[in-house]
C-alpha atoms as one frame of an Amber mdcrd trajectory, in Angstrom:
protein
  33.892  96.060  97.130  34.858  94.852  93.521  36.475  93.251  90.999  37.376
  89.539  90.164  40.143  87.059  91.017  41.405  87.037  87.440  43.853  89.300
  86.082  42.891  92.181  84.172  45.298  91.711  81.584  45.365  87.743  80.642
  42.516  87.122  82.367  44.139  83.952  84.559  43.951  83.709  87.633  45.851
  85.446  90.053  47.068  84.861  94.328  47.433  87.336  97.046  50.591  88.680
  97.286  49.805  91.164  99.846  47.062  91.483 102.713  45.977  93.976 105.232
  47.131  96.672 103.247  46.456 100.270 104.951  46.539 103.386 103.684  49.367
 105.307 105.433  49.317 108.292 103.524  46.133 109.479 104.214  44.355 107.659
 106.218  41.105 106.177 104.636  39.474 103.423 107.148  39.718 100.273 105.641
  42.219  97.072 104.985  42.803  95.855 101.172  44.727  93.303  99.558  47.078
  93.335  96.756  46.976  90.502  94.021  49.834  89.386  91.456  49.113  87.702
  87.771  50.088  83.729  88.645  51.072  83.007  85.141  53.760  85.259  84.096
  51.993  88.693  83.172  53.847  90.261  85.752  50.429  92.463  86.355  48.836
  93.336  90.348  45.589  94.614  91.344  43.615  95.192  94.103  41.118  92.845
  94.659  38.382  93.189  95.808  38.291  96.886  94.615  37.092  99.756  96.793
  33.578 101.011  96.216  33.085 104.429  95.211  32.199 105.823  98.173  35.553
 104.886  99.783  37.414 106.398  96.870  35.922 109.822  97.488  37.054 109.278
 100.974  40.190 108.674  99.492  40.760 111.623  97.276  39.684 114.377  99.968
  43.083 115.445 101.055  45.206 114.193  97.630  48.182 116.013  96.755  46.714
 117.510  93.212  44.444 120.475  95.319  47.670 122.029  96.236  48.876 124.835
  93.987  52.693 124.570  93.193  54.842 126.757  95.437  57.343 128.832  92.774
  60.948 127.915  93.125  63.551 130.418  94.456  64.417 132.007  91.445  61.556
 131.321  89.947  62.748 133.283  86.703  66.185 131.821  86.112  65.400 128.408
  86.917  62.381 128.620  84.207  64.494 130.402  81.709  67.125 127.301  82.011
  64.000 124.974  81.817  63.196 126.563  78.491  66.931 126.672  77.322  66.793
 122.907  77.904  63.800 122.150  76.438  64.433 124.073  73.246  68.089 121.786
  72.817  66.455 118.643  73.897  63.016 118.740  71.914  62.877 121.869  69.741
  60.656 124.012  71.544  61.300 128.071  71.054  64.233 129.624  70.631  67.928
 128.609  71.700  69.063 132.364  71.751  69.086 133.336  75.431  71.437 134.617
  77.612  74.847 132.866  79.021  74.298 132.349  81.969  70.948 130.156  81.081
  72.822 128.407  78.437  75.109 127.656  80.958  72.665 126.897  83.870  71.106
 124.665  81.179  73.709 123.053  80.533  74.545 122.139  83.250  71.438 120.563
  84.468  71.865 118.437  80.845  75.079 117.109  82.933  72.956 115.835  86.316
  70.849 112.958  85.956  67.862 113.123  88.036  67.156 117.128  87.316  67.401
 116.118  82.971  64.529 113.593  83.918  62.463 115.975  85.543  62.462 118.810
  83.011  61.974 115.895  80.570  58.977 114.723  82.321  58.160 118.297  82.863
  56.603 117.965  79.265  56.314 114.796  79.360  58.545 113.937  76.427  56.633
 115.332  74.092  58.098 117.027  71.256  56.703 120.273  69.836  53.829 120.192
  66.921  52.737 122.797  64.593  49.031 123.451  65.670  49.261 120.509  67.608
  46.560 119.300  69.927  46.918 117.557  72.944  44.715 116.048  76.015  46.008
 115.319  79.251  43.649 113.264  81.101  44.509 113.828  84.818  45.595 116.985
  84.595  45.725 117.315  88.213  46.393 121.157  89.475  47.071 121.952  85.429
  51.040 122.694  86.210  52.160 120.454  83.228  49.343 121.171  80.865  49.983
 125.247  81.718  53.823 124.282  80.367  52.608 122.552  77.309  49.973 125.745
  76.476  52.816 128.211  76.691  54.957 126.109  74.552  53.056 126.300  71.814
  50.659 123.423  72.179  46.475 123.638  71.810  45.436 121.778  74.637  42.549
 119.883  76.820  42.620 118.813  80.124  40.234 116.149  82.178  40.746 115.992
  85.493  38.122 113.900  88.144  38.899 116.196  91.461  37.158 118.714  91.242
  39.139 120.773  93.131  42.421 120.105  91.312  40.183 121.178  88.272  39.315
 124.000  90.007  43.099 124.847  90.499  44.039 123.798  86.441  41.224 126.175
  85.264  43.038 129.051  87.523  45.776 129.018  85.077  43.358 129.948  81.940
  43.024 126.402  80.606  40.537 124.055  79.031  39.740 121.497  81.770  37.075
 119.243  82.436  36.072 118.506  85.312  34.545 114.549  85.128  35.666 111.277
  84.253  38.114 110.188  81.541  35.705 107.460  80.735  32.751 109.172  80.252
  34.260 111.601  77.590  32.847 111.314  74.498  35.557 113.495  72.197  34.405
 112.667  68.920  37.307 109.993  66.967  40.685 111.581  65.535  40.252 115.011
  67.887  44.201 114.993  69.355  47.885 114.729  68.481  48.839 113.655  71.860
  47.740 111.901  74.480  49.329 112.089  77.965  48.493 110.355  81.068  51.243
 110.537  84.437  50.445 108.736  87.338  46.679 108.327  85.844  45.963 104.506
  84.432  46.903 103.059  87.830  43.633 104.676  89.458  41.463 103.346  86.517
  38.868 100.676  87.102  38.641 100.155  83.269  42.169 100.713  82.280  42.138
  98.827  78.945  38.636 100.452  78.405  40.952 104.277  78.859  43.654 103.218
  76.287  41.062 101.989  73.760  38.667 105.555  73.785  42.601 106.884  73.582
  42.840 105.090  70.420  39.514 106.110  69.300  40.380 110.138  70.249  43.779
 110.311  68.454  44.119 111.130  65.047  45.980 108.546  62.898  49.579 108.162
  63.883  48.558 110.061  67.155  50.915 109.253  70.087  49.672 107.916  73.199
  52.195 108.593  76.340  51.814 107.144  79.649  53.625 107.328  83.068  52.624
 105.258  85.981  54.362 103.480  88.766  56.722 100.242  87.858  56.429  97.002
  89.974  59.818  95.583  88.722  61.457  98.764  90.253  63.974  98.734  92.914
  61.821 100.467  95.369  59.073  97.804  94.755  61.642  94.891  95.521  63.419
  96.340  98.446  60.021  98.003 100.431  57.730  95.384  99.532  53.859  96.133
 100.660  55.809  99.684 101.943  56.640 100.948  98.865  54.746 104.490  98.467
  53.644 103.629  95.123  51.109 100.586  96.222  49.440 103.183  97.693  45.705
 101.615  98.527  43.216 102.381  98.136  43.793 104.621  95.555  46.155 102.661
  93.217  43.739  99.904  91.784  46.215  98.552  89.687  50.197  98.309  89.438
  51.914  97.853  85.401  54.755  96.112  84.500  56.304  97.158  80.641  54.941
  93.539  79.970  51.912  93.926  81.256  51.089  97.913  80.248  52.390  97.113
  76.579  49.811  94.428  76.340  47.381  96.354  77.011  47.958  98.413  74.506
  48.626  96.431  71.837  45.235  94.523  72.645  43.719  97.729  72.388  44.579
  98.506  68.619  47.664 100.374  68.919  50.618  99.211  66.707  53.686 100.950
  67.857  54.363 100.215  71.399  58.356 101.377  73.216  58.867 101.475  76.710
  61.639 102.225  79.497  61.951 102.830  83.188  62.416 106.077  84.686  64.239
 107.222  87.684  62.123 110.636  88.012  61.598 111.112  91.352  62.927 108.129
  92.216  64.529 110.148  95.891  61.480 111.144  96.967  60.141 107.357  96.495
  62.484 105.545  97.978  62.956 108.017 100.757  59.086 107.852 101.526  59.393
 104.247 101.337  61.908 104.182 103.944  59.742 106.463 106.174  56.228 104.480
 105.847  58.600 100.796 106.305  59.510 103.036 109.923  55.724 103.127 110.699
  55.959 107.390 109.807  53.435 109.090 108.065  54.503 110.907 104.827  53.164
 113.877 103.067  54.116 114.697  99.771  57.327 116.710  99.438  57.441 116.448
 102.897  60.681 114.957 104.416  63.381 115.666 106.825  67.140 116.650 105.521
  68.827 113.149 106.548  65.900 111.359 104.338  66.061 113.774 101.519  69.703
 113.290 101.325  69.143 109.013 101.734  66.663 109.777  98.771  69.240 111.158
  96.847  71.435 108.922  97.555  69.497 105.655  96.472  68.211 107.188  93.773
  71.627 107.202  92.033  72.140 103.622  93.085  68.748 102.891  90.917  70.331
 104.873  88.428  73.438 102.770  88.117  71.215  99.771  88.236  69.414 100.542
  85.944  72.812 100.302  83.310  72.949  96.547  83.942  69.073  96.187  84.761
  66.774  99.100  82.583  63.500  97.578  84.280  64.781  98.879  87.909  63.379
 102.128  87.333  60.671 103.696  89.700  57.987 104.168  86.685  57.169 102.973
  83.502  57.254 105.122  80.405  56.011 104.041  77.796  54.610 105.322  73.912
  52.297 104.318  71.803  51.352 105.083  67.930  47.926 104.650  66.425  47.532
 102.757  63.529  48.576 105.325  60.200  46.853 104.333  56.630  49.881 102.061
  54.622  50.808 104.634  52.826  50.818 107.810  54.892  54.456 108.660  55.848
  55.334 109.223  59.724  58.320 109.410  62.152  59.025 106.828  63.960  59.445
 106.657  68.052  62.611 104.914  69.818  62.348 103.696  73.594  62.561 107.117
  74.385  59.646 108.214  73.350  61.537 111.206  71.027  60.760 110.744  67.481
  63.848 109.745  65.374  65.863 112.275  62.663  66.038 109.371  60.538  64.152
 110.511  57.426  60.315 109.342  57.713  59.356 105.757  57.091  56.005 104.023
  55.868  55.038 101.838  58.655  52.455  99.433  57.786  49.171  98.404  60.505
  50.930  95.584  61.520  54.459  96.898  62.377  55.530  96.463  66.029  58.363
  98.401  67.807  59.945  96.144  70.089  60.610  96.669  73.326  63.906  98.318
  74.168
């Protein structure tokens, strides 16, 4: 076991928030204990840390070395996907058929399925001769997405059998880990990470080589797990997303935006997200019970709770936008003064407005 007392992001010290932490998902021997920043960074870690030996244990039955099972329909529901995507972000061509610019539109009218086919690409916007890494690639679904769109891209990915699975689709992957990269400085666009920076020992160390890989005025995006969110402050040391011992650390916008701005990047925005948010909260509810979960696993009366709560976090979110289930959050490399780019709202979409110069020093704030 590992790690220190302080926190990893201010560096004072922290208290236990949670002990004898098991891992209910699957079932890795062992008791842990959760840790919360005591002086406002709103940051938690485990401490101590797992050794490495007990995170291989950990990873031999995670979710990424399952291949995606196609969705009924498989052809319709991707030709609405790419109807959506082309009206939300630019990608391809709008000219398709009725019925998918119907079906598309109406899946621009339901909440939680817009969220998913925006995460599907992780909000990235389409790039001439763009390239893009996606460190965590995991089975390669999302990266696959991104190739076909139009994007050059690179994936890293520590399992080696979700590697394995992400090279089956014709792609780029690496099979290591993110740290030990050594992509020589300016080599990508984009960066994407989802669900990735929480399992990091070094996480500040990750952002910084990010820096160091993107080009200037290269966009870092990352998606991890929120410990303001309503599923955090109603299941307590049962909400899925804790997750030990896999899940070495747990962000906060506060927290996760320091980071990065400690790191070198100068043009930080960040929001919640509901994504997913049903199958949280209705996992949540099942490991509070003393149940075992398995990903995308769940009886009908739980899916249906899931649903159900995840449009009350929805609504909360309209009075409280840190609610959501994950943080999503953007950040821009340092440009030269005088090089013109776009800017990014809290979003993460850059703007229409016409291009701005945006010196070293300028700082979104925090929507």
């Amino acid at each position: 076991m590992t790690s220190s007392a302080l926190c990893p992001v201010c560096g004072q010290p922290g208290r236990s928030l949670y002990v004898a932490l098991v891992d209910q998902l699957h079932g890795t021997p062992g008791h842990w204990e959760m840790w919360r920043c005591a002086h406002g960074c709103e940051h938690q870690w485990l401490h101590p840390q797992p050794d490495q030996k007990t995170l291989e244990r950990a990873y031999q039955t995670y979710y990424t070395h399952q291949s995606v099972t196609p969705p009924r329909l498989k052809g319709l529901y991707e030709s609405m996907r790419q109807a959506y995507l082309a009206r939300r972000f630019g990608y391809g061509s709008t000219r398709t058929s009725l019925v998918t610019r119907l079906g598309a539109g109406i899946i621009s009218l339901i909440p939680h399925r817009r969220v998913a086919f925006d995460a599907s690409v992780l909000w990235q916007k389409p790039l001439r001769a763009g390239r893009l890494l996606e460190l965590g690639c995991g089975n390669g679904e999302r990266l696959a997405r991104l190739s076909t769109l139009g994007w050059s891209v690179v994936g890293v990915e520590a399992d080696p059998q979700a590697a394995e699975l992400a090279a089956s689709h014709g792609l780029q992957v690496i099979n290591g880990d993110a740290l030990a990269q050594d992509f020589p400085p300016d080599s990508f666009d984009a960066i994407i990470m989802s669900h990735v920076i929480e399992h990091v020992r070094d996480p500040e160390g990750l952002i910084a080589h990010c820096r160091s890989w993107l080009k200037a005025g290269g966009q870092l995006t990352l998606l991890t797990p929120n410990l303001s969110s309503l599923g955090h402050r109603l299941f307590r040391k049962h909400w899925l997303h804790l997750d030990p011992p896999r899940h070495l650390h747990i962000f906060s916008q506060q927290s996760l935006t320091a980071m990065c701005l400690r790191a070198g990047f100068s043009d930080v925005a960040s929001s919640t997200s509901f994504r997913d948010a049903n199958w949280t909260l209705a996992a949540s509810v099942r490991l509070r019970g003393g149940k075992a979960y398995r990903v995308g696993q769940l009886p009908l009366h739980l899916r249906l709770l899931g649903l159900a709560m995840l449009y009350v976090e929805w609504l909360g979110m309209k009075i409280r936008p840190d609610v959501g289930e994950e943080v999503l959050l953007f950040a821009r490399k340092p440009a030269p003064s005088w090089q013109e780019i776009t800017p990014i709202n809290a979003n993460g979409i850059q703007g229409n407005e016409s291009t701005v110069m945006m010196s070293l020093t300028n700082h979104c704030a925090l929507q």
